[in-house]
Tab-separated table of C-alpha atoms in Angstrom:
chain	number	residue	atom	x	y	z
A	1339	MET	CA	90.310	52.810	80.325
A	1340	SER	CA	92.939	52.860	77.597
A	1341	ALA	CA	93.588	49.711	75.579
A	1342	LYS	CA	97.241	49.960	76.686
A	1343	ASP	CA	96.420	50.012	80.403
A	1344	GLU	CA	97.944	47.179	82.363
A	1345	ALA	CA	98.036	46.262	86.026
A	1346	LEU	CA	101.218	47.118	87.946
A	1347	SER	CA	101.421	43.442	88.917
A	1348	ARG	CA	102.133	42.599	85.239
A	1349	ALA	CA	104.831	45.235	84.656
A	1350	ALA	CA	108.433	44.100	84.174
A	1351	VAL	CA	111.178	44.996	86.633
A	1352	GLY	CA	112.851	48.226	85.488
A	1353	SER	CA	109.808	49.475	83.593
A	1354	GLN	CA	108.036	52.747	84.289
A	1355	ILE	CA	104.272	53.108	84.286
A	1356	VAL	CA	102.162	56.285	84.119
A	1357	LEU	CA	99.227	55.639	86.443
A	1358	SER	CA	95.736	55.975	85.029
A	1359	ARG	CA	93.516	54.608	87.811
A	1360	ILE	CA	93.566	53.000	91.256
A	1361	GLU	CA	90.837	50.528	92.212
A	1362	VAL	CA	92.180	49.830	95.721
A	1363	GLN	CA	89.684	50.671	98.477
A	1364	GLY	CA	89.782	51.657	102.122
A	1365	VAL	CA	92.775	52.607	104.242
A	1366	LEU	CA	95.310	51.288	101.720
A	1367	ARG	CA	93.848	53.552	99.005
A	1368	ARG	CA	94.283	56.600	101.251
A	1369	ARG	CA	97.863	55.569	102.074
A	1370	LEU	CA	98.754	55.027	98.399
A	1371	LEU	CA	97.282	58.397	97.439
A	1372	ASP	CA	99.252	60.061	100.244
A	1373	LEU	CA	102.472	58.433	98.947
A	1374	GLY	CA	101.887	59.761	95.423
A	1375	PHE	CA	100.102	56.878	93.686
A	1376	VAL	CA	97.777	59.258	91.847
A	1377	PRO	CA	96.737	59.275	88.181
A	1378	GLY	CA	99.496	60.839	86.080
A	1379	SER	CA	102.341	59.819	88.424
A	1380	VAL	CA	105.223	57.731	87.101
A	1381	VAL	CA	105.841	54.499	89.016
A	1382	GLU	CA	109.026	52.464	88.544
A	1383	VAL	CA	109.072	48.709	89.145
A	1384	VAL	CA	112.200	48.326	91.306
A	1385	GLN	CA	112.384	44.608	92.105
A	1386	ARG	CA	110.423	41.460	92.848
A	1387	SER	CA	111.043	39.184	95.781
A	1388	PRO	CA	112.547	35.759	94.941
A	1389	LEU	CA	109.119	34.098	95.037
A	1390	GLY	CA	107.555	36.912	92.978
A	1391	ASP	CA	105.458	38.511	95.704
A	1392	PRO	CA	105.658	41.270	96.943
A	1393	THR	CA	107.097	43.692	94.402
A	1394	ALA	CA	108.866	46.976	95.214
A	1395	PHE	CA	107.653	50.097	93.406
A	1396	ARG	CA	109.102	53.621	93.508
A	1397	VAL	CA	107.042	56.788	93.199
A	1398	ASN	CA	108.179	60.294	94.231
A	1399	ASN	CA	111.446	58.975	95.739
A	1400	THR	CA	109.456	56.606	97.975
A	1401	THR	CA	109.787	52.838	97.647
A	1402	ILE	CA	106.863	50.671	98.722
A	1403	ALA	CA	106.336	46.920	98.513
A	1404	LEU	CA	102.905	45.805	97.374
A	1405	ARG	CA	101.430	42.331	97.182
A	1406	LYS	CA	100.139	41.067	93.865
A	1407	GLU	CA	96.534	41.320	95.096
A	1408	GLU	CA	97.089	45.057	95.700
A	1409	SER	CA	99.196	45.894	92.637
A	1410	SER	CA	96.702	44.097	90.374
A	1411	LEU	CA	94.189	46.852	91.247
A	1412	ILE	CA	96.472	49.714	90.122
A	1413	PHE	CA	96.547	50.420	86.393
A	1414	GLY	CA	98.644	52.492	84.040
A	1415	GLU	CA	100.289	52.751	80.674
A	1416	PRO	CA	103.953	51.841	80.116
A	1417	LEU	CA	106.083	54.971	79.708
A	1418	GLY	CA	107.139	55.218	76.086
A	1419	GLY	CA	104.275	52.945	75.101
A	1420	ASP	CA	106.461	49.836	74.699
A	1421	GLY	CA	106.834	48.677	78.321
A	1422	THR	CA	110.413	49.939	78.757
C-alpha cells in the first residue's frame, strides 16, 4: 500500500484516481471487476448525491453509483499526485 493511497469515498468530485487495490468481497467484487474497477484503471469521481451518498464514479465509459461503505473499500492514488 502506497502512502498516497486513499479510499474512493474520500476523493473530491472531478478528481481522477488510479486504482491500486479493491477490498470489496463477494458478488459486488466480481461485478466491479467486470466493469473495469481493476488495479491500474483510472476512475473519475463524477458527482455526489445531495446528501453525500451514493457517489457516481466513471471507469471505461461506464458510470456506476457506489455507497460510501463500498467506495471506502476501493483504494487508489490521485492522478497527478495532487488530487486533481
